[in-house]
Short mmCIF file of C-alpha atoms in Angstrom, two decimals:
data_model
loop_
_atom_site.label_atom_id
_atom_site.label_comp_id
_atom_site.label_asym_id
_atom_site.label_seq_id
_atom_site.Cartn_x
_atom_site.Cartn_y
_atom_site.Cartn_z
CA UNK A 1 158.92 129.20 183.49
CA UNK A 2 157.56 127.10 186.41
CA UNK A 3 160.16 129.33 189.24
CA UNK A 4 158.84 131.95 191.28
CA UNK A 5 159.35 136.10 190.04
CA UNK A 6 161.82 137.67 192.04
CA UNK A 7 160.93 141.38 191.82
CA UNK A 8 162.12 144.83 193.60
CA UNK A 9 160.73 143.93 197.19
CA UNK A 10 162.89 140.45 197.32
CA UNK A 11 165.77 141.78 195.76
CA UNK A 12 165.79 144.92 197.88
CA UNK A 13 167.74 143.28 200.48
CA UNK A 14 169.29 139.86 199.99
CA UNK A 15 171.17 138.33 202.88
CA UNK A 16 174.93 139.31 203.13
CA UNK A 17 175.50 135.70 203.64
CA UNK A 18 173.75 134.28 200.74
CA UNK A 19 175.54 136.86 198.57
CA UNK A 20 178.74 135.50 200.15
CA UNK A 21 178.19 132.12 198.93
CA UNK A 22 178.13 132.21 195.69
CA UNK A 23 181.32 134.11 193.99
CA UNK A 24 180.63 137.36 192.36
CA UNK A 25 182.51 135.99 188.63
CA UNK A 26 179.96 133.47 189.15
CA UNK A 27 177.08 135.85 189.63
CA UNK A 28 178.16 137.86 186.60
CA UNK A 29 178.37 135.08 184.25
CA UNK A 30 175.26 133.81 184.90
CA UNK A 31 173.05 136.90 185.95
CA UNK A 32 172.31 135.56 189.05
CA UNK A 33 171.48 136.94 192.41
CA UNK A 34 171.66 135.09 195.55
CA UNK A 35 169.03 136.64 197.96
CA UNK A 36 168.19 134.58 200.81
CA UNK A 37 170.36 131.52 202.50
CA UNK A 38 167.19 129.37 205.01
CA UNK A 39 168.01 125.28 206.35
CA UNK A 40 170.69 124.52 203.58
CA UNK A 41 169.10 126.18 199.79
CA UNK A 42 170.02 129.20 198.73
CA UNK A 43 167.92 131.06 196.77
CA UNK A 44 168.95 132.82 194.03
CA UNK A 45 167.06 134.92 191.26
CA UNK A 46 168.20 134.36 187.50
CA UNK A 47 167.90 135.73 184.53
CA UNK A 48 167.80 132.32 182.79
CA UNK A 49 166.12 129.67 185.69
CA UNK A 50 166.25 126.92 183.30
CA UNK A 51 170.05 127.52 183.09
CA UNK A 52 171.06 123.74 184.19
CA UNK A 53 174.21 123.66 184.10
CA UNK A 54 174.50 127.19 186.07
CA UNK A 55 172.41 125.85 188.54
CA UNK A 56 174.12 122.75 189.08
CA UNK A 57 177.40 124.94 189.06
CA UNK A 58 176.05 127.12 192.29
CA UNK A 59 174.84 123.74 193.91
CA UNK A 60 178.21 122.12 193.83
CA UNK A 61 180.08 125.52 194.66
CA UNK A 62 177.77 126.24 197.66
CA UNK A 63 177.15 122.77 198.98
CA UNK A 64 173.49 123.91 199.01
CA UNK A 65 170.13 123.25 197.54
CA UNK A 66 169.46 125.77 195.15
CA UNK A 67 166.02 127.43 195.12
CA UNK A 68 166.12 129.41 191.36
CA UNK A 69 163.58 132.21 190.93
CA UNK A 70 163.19 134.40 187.40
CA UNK A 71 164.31 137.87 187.17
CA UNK A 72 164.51 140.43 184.62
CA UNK A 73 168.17 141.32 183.65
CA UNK A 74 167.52 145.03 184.35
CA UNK A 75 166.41 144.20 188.00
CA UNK A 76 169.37 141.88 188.40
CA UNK A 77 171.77 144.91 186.96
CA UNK A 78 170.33 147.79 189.25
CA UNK A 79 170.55 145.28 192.34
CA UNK A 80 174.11 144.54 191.64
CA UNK A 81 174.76 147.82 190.86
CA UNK A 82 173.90 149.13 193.57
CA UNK A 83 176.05 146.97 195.90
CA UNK A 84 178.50 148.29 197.93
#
């Protein structure tokens, strides 16, 4: 898919303020999972990273760069999941 895999060991422990930036209906709809917030992108793992319109959806909601990365849906389930 041309994006970098976003496995167990990134997900593990995103950044609370990158999952702050994006809001969690948002997250949901699109399977995404913001994980890391570094000098104004956000990166976010995705089930879909060729989702264009999602993507340009977080970008104008955040203000931010986005930096997409592929992700299974089961990975993106158990890390959402397991939020508190």
């Amino acid at each position: 898919l041309g994006v970098p895999y976003a496995g167990r060991e990134v997900l593990r422990l995103p950044e609370p303020l990158a999952i702050a930036a994006l809001p969690p209906d948002f997250t949901k709809k699109h399977r995404a999972l913001p994980f890391r917030l570094d000098k104004g992108e956000l990166h976010v793992a995705l089930q879909n990273p060729r989702d264009a319109l999602g993507l340009h959806e977080a970008s104008f909601l955040t203000g931010l760069q986005i930096i997409p990365y592929v992700s299974p849906e089961f990975r993106l389930l158990q890390v959402h999941s397991a939020a508190p």
